[in-house]
XYZ file of N, CA, C and O in Angstrom:
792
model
N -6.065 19.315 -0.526
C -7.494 19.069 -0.365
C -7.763 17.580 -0.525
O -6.892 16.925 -1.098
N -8.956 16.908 -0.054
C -9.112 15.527 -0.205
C -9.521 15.022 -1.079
O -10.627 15.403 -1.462
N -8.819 13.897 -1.839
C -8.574 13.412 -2.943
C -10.252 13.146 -3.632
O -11.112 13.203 -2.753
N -10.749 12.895 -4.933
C -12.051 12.771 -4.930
C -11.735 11.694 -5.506
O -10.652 11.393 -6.008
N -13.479 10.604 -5.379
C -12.771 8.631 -5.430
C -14.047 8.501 -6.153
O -15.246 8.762 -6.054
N -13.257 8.014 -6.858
C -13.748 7.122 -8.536
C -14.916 6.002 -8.482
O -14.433 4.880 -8.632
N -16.326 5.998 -8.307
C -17.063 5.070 -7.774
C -16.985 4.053 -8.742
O -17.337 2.922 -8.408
N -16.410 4.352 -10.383
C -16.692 3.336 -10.513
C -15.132 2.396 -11.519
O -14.955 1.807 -12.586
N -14.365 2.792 -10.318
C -12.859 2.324 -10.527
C -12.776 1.203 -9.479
O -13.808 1.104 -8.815
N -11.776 0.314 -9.160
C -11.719 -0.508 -8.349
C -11.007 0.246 -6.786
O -9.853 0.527 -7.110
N -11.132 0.501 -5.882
C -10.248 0.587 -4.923
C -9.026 -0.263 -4.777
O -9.289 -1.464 -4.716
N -7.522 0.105 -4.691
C -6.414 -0.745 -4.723
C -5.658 -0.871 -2.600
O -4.891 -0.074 -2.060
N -6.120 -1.794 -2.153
C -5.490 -1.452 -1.002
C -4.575 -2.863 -0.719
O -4.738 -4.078 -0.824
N -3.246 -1.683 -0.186
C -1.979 -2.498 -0.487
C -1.828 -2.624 1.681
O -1.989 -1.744 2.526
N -1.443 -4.209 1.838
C -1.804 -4.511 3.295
C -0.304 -4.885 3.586
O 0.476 -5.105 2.660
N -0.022 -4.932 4.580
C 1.455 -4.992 5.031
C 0.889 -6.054 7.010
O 0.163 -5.602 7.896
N 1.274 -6.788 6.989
C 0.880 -7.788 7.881
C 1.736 -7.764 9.256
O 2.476 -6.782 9.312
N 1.786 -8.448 10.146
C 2.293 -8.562 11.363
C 1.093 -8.225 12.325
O -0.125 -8.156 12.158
N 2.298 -7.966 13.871
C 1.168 -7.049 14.553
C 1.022 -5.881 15.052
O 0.698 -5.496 16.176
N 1.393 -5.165 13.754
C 0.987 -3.701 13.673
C 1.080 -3.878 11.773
O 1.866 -3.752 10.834
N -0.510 -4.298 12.134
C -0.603 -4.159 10.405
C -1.010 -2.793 10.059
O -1.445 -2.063 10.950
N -0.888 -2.281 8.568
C -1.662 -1.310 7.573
C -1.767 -1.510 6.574
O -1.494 -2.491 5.884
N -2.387 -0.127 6.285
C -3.222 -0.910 5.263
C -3.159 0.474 4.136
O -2.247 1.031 4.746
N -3.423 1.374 3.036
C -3.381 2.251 2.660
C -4.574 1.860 1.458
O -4.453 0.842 0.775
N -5.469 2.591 1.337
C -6.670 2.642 0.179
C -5.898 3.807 -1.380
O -5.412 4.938 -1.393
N -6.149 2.783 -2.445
C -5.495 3.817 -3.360
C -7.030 3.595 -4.276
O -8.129 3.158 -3.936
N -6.426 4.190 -5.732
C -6.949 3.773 -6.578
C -5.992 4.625 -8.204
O -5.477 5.742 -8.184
N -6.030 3.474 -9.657
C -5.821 4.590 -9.897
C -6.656 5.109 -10.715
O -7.494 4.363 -11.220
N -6.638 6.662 -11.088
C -7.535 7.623 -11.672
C -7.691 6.890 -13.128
O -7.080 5.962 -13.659
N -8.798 7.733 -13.544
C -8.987 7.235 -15.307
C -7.704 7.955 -15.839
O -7.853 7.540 -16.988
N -6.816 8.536 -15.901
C -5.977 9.132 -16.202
C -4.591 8.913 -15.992
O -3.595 9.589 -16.250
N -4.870 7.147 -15.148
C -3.751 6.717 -14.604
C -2.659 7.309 -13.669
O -1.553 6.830 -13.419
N -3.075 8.162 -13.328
C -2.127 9.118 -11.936
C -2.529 7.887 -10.447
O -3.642 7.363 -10.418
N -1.609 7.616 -9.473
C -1.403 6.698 -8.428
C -2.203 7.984 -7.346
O -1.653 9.079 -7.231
N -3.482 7.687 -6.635
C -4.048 7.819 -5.513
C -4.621 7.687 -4.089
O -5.685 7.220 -3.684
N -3.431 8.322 -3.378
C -3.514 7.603 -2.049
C -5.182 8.412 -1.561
O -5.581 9.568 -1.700
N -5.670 7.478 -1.108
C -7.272 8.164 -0.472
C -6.840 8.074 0.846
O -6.561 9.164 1.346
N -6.648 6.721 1.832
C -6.238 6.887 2.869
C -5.512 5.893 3.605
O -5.016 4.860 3.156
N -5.501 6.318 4.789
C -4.449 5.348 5.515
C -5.249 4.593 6.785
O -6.013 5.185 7.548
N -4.911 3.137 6.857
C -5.717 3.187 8.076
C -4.249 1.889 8.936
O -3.677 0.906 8.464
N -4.156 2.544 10.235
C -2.377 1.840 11.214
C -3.304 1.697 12.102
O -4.347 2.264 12.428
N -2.405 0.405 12.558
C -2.771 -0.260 14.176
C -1.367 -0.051 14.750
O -0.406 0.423 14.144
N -1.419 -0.665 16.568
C -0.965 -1.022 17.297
C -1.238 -2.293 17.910
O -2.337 -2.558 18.398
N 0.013 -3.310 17.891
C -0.933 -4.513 18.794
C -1.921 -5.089 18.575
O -2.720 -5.258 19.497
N -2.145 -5.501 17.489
C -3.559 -5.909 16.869
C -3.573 -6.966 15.686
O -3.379 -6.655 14.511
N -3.826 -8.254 16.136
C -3.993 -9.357 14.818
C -4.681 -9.014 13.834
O -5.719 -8.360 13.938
N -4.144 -9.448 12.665
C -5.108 -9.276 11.364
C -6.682 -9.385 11.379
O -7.513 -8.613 10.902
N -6.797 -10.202 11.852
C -8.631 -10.298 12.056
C -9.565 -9.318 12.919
O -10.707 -8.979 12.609
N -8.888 -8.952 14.004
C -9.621 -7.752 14.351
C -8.813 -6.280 13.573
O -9.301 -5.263 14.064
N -8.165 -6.088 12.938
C -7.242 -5.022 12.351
C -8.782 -5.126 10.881
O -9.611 -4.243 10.663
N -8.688 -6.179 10.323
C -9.861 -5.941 8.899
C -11.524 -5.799 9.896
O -12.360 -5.157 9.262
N -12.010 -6.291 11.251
C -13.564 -6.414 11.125
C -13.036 -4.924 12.144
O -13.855 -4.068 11.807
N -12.266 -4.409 12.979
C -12.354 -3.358 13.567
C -11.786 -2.301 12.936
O -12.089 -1.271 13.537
N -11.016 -2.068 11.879
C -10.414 -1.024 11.666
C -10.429 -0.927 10.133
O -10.790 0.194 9.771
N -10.128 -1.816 9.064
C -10.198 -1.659 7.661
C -11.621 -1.649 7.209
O -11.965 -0.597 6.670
N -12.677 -2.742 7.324
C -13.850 -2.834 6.996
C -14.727 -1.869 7.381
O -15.394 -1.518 6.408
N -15.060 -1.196 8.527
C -15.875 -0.080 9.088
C -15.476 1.240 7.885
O -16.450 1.821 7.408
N -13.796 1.770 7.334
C -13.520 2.613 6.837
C -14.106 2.275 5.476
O -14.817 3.111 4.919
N -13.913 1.374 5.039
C -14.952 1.033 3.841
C -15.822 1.117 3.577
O -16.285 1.502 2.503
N -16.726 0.485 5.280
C -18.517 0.506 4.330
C -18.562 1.839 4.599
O -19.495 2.207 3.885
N -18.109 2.903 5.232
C -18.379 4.193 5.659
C -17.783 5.077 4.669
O -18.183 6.226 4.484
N -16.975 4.619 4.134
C -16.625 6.323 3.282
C -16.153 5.602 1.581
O -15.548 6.367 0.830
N -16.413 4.399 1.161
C -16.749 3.869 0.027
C -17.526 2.912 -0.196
O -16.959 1.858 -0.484
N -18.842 2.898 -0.160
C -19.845 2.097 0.539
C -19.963 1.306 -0.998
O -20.386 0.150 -0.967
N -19.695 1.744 -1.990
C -20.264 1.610 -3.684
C -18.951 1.228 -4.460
O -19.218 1.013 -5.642
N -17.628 1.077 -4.171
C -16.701 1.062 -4.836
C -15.900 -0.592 -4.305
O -15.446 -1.043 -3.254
N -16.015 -0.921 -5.260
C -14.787 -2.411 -4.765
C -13.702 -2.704 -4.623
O -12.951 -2.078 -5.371
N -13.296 -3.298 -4.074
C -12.027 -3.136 -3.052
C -11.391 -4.656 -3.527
O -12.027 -5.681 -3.771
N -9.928 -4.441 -3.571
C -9.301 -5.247 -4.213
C -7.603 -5.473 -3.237
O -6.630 -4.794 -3.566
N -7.540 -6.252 -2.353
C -6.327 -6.463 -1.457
C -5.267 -6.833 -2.077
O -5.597 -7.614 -2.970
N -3.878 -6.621 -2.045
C -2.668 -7.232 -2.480
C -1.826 -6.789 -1.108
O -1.705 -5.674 -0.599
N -1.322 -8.010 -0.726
C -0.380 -7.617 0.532
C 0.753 -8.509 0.408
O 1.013 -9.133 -0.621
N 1.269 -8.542 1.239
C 2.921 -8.994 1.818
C 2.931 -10.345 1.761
O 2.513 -11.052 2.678
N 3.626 -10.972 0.187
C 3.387 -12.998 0.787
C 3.513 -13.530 1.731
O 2.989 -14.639 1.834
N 4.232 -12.998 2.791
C 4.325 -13.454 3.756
C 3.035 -13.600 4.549
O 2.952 -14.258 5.586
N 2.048 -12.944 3.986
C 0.381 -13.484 4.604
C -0.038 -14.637 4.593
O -0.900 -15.120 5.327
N 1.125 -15.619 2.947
C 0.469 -16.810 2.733
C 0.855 -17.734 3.907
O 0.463 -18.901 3.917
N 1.514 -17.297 4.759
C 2.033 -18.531 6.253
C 1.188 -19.053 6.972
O 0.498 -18.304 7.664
N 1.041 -20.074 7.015
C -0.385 -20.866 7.701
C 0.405 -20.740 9.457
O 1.329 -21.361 9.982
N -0.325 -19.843 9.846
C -0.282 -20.071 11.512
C -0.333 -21.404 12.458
O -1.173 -22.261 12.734
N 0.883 -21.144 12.768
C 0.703 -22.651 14.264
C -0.068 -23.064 14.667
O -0.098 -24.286 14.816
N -1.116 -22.248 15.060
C -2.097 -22.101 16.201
C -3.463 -23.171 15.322
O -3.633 -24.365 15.568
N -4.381 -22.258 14.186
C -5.373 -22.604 13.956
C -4.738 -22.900 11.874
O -5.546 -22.770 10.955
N -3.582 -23.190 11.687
C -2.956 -23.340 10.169
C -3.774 -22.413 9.204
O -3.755 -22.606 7.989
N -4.637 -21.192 9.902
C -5.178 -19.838 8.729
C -4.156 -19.333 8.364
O -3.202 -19.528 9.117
N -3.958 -18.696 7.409
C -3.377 -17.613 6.665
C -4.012 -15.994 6.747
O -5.209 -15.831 6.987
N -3.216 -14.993 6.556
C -3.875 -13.633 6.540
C -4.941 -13.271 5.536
O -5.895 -12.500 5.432
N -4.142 -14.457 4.658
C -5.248 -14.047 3.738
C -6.379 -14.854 3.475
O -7.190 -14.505 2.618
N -6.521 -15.921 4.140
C -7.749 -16.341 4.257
C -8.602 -15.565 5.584
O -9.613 -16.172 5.938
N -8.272 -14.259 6.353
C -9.077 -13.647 7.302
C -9.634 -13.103 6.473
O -10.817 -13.436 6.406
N -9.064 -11.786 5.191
C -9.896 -11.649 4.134
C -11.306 -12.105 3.697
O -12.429 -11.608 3.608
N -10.544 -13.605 3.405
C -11.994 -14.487 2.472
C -13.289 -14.653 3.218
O -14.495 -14.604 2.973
N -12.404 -14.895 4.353
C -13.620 -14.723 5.695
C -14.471 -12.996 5.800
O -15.511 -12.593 6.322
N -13.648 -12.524 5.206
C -14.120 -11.396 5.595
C -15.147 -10.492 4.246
O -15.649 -9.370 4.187
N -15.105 -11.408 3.522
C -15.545 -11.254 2.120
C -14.751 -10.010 1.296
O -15.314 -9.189 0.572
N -13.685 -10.056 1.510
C -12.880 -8.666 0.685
C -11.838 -9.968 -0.105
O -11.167 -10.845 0.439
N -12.012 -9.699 -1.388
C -10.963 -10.296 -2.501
C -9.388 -9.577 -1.922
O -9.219 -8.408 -1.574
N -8.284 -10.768 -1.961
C -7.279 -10.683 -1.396
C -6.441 -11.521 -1.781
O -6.518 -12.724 -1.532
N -5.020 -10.664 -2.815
C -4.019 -11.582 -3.429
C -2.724 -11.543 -2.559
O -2.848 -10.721 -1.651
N -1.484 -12.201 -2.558
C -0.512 -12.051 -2.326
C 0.098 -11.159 -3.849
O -0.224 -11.533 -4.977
N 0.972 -10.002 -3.596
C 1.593 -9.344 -4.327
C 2.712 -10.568 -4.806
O 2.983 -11.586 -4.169
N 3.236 -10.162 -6.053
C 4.280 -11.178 -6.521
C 5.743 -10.936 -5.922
O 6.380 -11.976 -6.091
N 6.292 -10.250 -5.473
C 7.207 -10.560 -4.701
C 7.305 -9.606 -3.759
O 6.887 -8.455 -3.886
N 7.793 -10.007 -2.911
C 8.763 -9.170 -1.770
C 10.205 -8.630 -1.281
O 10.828 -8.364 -0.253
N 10.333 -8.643 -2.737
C 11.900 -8.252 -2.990
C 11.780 -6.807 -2.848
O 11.131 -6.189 -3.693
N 12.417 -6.104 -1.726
C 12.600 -4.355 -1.442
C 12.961 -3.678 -2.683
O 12.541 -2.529 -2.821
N 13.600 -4.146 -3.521
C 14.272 -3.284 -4.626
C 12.923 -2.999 -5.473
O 12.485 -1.875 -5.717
N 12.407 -4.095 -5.832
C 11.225 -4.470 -6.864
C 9.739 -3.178 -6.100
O 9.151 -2.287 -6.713
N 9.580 -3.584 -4.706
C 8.948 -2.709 -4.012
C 8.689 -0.971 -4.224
O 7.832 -0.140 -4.526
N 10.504 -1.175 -3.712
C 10.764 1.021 -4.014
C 10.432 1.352 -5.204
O 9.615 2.270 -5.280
N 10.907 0.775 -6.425
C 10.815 0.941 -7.431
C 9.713 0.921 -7.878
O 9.819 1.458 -8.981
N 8.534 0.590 -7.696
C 7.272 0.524 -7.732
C 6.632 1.948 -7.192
O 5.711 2.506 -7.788
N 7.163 2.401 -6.136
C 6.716 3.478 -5.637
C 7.408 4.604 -6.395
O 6.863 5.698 -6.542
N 8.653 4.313 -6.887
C 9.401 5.408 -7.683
C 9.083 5.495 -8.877
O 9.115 6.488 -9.604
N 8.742 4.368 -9.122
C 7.827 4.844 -10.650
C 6.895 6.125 -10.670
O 6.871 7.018 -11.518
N 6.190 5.999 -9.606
C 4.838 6.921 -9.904
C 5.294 8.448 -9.305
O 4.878 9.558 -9.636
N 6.388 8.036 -8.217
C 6.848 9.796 -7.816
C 7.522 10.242 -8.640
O 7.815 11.411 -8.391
N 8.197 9.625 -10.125
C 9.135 10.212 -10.805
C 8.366 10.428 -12.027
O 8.976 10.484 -13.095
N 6.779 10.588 -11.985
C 6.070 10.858 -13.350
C 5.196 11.754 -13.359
O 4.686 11.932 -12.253
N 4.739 12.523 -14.337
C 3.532 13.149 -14.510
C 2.614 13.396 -15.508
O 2.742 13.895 -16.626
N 1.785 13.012 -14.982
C 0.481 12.795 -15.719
C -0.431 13.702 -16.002
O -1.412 13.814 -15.268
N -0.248 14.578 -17.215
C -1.495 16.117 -17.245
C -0.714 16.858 -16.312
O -1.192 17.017 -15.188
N 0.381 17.331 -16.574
C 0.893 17.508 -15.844
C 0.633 18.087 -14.096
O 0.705 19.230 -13.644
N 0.320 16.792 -13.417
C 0.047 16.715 -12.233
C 1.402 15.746 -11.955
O 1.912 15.096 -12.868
N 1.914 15.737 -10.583
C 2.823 14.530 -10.133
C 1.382 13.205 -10.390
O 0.156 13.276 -10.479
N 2.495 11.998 -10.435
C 2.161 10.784 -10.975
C 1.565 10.223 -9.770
O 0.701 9.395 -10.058
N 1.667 10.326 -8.999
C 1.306 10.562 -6.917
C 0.857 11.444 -6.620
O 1.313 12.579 -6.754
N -0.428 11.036 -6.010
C -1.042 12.355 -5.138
C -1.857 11.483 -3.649
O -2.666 10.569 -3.805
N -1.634 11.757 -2.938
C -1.646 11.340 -1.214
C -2.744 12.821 -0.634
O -2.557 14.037 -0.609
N -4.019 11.824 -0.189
C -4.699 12.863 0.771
C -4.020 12.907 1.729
O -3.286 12.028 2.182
N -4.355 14.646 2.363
C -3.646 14.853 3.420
C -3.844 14.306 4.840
O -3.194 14.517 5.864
N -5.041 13.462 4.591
C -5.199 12.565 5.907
C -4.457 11.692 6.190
O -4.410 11.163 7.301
N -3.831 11.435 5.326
C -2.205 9.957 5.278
C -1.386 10.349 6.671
O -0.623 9.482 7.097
N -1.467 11.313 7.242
C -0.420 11.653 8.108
C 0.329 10.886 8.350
O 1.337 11.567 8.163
N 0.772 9.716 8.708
C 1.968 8.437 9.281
C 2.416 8.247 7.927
O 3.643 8.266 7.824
N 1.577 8.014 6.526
C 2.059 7.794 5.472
C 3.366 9.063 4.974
O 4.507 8.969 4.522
N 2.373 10.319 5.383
C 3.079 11.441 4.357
C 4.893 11.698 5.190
O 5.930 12.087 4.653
N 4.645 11.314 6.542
C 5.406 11.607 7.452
C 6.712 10.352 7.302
O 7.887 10.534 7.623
N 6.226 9.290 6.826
C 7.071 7.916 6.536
C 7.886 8.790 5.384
O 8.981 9.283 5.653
N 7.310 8.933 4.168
C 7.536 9.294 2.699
C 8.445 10.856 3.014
O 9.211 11.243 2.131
N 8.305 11.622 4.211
C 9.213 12.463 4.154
C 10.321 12.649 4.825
O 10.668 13.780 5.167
N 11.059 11.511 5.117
C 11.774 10.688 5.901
C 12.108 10.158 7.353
O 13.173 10.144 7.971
N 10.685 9.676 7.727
C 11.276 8.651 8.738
C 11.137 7.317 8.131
O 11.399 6.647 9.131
N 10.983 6.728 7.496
C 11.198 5.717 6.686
C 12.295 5.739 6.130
O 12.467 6.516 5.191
N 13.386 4.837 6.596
C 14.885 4.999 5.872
C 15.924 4.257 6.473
O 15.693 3.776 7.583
N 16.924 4.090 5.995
C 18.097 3.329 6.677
C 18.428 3.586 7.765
O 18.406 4.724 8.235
N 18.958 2.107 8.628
C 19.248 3.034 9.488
C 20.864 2.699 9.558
O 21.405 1.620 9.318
N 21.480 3.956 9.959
C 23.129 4.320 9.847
C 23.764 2.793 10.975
O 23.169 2.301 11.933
N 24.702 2.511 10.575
C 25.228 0.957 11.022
C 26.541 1.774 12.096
O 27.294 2.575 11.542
N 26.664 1.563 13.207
C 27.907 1.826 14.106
C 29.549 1.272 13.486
O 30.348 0.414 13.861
N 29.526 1.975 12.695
C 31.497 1.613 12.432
C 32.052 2.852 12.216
O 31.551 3.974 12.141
N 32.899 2.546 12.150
C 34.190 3.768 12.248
C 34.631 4.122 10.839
O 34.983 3.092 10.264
N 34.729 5.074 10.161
C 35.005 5.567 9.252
C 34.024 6.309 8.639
O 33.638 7.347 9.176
N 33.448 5.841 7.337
C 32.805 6.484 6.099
C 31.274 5.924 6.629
O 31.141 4.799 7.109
N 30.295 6.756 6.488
C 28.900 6.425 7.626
C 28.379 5.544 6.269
O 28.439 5.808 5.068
N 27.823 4.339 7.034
C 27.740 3.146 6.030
C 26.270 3.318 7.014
O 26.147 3.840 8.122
N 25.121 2.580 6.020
C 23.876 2.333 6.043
C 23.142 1.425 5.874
O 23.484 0.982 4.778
N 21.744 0.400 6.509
C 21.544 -1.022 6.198
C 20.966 -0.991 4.773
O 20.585 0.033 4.207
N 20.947 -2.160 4.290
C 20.548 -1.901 2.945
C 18.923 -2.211 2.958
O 18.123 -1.845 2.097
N 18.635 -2.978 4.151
C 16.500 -2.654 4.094
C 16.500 -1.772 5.265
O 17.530 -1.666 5.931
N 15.468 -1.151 5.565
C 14.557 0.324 6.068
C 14.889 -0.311 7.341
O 14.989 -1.516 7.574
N 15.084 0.926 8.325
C 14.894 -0.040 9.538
C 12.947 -0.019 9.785
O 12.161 0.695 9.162
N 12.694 -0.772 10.592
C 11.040 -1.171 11.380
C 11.191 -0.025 12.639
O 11.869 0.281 13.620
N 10.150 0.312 11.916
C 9.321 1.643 13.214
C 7.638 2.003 13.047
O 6.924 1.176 12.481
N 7.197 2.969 13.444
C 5.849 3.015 13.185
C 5.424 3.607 11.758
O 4.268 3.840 11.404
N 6.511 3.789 11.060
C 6.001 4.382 9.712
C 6.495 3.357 8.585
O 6.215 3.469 7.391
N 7.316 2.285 9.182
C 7.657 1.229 8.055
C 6.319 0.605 7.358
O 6.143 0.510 6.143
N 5.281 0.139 8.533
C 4.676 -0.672 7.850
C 3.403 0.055 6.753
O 2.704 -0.538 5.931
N 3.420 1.467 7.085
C 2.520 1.828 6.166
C 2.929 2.154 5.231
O 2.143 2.355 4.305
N 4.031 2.313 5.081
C 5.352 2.809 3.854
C 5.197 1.520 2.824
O 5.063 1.626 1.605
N 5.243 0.254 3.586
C 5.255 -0.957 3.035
C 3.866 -1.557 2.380
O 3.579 -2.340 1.475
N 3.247 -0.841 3.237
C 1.780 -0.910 2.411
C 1.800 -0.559 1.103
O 1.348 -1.328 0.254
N 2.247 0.459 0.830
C 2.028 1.336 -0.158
C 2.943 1.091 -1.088
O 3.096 1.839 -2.053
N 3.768 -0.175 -0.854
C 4.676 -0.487 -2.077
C 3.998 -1.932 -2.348
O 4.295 -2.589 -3.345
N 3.228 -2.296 -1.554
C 2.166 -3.401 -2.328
C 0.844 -2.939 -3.043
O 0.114 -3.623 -3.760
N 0.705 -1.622 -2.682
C -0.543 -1.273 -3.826
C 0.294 -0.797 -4.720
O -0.106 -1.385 -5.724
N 1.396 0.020 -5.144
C 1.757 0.072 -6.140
C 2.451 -1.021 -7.008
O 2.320 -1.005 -8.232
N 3.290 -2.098 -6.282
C 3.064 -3.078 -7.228
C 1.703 -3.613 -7.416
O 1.893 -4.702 -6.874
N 0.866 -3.635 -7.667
C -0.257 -4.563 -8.070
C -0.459 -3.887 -9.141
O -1.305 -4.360 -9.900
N 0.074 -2.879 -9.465
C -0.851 -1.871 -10.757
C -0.577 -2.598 -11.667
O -1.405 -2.607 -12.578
N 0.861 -3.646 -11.854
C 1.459 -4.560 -13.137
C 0.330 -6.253 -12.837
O 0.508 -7.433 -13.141
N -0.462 -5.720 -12.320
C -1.637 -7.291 -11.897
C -2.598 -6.663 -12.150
O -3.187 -7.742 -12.223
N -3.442 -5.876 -12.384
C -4.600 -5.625 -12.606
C -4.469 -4.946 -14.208
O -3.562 -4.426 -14.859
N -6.039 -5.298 -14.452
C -6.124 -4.333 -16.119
C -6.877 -3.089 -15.482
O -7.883 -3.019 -14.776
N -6.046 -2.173 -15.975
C -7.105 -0.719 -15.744
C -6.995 0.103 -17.156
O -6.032 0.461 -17.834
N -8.568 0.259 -17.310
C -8.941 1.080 -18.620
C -8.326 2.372 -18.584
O -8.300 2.973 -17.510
N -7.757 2.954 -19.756
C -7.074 4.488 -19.819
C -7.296 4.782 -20.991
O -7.248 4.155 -22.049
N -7.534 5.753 -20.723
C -7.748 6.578 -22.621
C -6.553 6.985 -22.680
O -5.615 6.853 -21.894
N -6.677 7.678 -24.031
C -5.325 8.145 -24.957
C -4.636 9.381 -24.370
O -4.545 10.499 -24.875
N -4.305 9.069 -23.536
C -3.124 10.285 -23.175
C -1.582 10.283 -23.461
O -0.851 10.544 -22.506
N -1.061 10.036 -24.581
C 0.176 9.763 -24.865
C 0.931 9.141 -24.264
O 0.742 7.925 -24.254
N 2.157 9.723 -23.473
C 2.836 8.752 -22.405
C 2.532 8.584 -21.279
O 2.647 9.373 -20.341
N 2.000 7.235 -21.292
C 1.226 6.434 -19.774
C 2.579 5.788 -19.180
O 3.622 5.627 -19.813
N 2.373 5.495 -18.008
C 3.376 4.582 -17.522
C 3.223 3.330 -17.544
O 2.243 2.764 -17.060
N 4.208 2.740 -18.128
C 3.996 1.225 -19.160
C 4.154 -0.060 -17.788
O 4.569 -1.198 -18.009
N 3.770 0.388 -16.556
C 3.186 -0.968 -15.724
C 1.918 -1.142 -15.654
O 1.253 -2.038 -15.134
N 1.565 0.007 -16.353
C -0.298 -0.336 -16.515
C -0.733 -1.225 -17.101
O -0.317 -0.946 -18.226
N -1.473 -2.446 -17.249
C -2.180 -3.257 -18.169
C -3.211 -2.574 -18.933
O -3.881 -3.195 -19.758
């Protein structure tokens, strides 16, 4: 059923850049459980029309009251050839607050996401994904994954994901879950929390 959203929690949306950006809206609960609300994928589409045509409309429309807080791929901080902007100054332009996540190291990434699938909270999983994620839920149930390397013998595998249409929302979603160790979020006393929370 579809996830219910916290008006007065921050929205966490983790952005993954190029040109087929995404984007995934989380947040987490007062209870600290990781909440995917939704997903929003392009095709063929620069960052600037990807946030005023496709991220911003899903916002003022279905969290019109809740604030929204970007962490994406450093690689946003690259000042373009063309006009020397950055991705993340389309943001600033766009009036949505927008950090670079602290690294982009894949290991640091998964692990971020494995934190929260390997926990539970009240006992609920530590992850919960509306079922509107479709490209997300469909990445997460494996097309997102190595891809097998052509040699002869023992089947050897690359060590980053290969790029397809479910990488980049996969990748989204390992920049909103790292940010949870960057933000303070209030939690009451529920015994064992997961200690990347501030």
């Amino acid at each position: 059923s579809p996830l219910k959203v916290y008006n007065n929690r921050p929205l966490l949306i983790g952005q993954d850049f190029g040109l087929t950006p995404a984007a995934v809206i989380c947040q987490i609960s007062p209870r600290g459980q990781f909440r995917v609300l939704a997903e929003v994928v392009s095709a063929d589409m620069g960052i600037r029309r990807f946030i005023m045509d496709a991220l911003k409309p899903v916002l003022a429309m279905e969290y019109p009251d809740v604030t929204p807080v970007v962490y994406g791929d450093p690689a946003g901080s690259q000042r373009a050839q063309t006009d020397e902007r950055t991705c993340f100054d389309e943001f600033i332009d766009a009036r949505l607050a927008a950090y670079p996540a602290h690294t982009n190291n894949f290991a640091a990434r998964r692990e971020a996401v494995a934190f929260y699938l390997t926990k539970y909270i009240d006992k609920q999983p530590g992850m919960l994904i509306d079922p509107r994620c479709r490209t997300l839920i469909k990445g997460l149930g494996g097309r997102y994954r190595y891809r097998k390397m052509q040699v002869s013998g023992t089947a050897r595998y690359t060590d980053q994901p290969e790029k397809n249409e479910y990488s980049h929302v996969c990748e989204a979603l390992q920049y909103a879950a790292l940010s949870t160790d960057m933000i303070s979020v209030e939690i009451a006393d529920v015994g064992e929390m997961p200690g990347r929370l501030l």
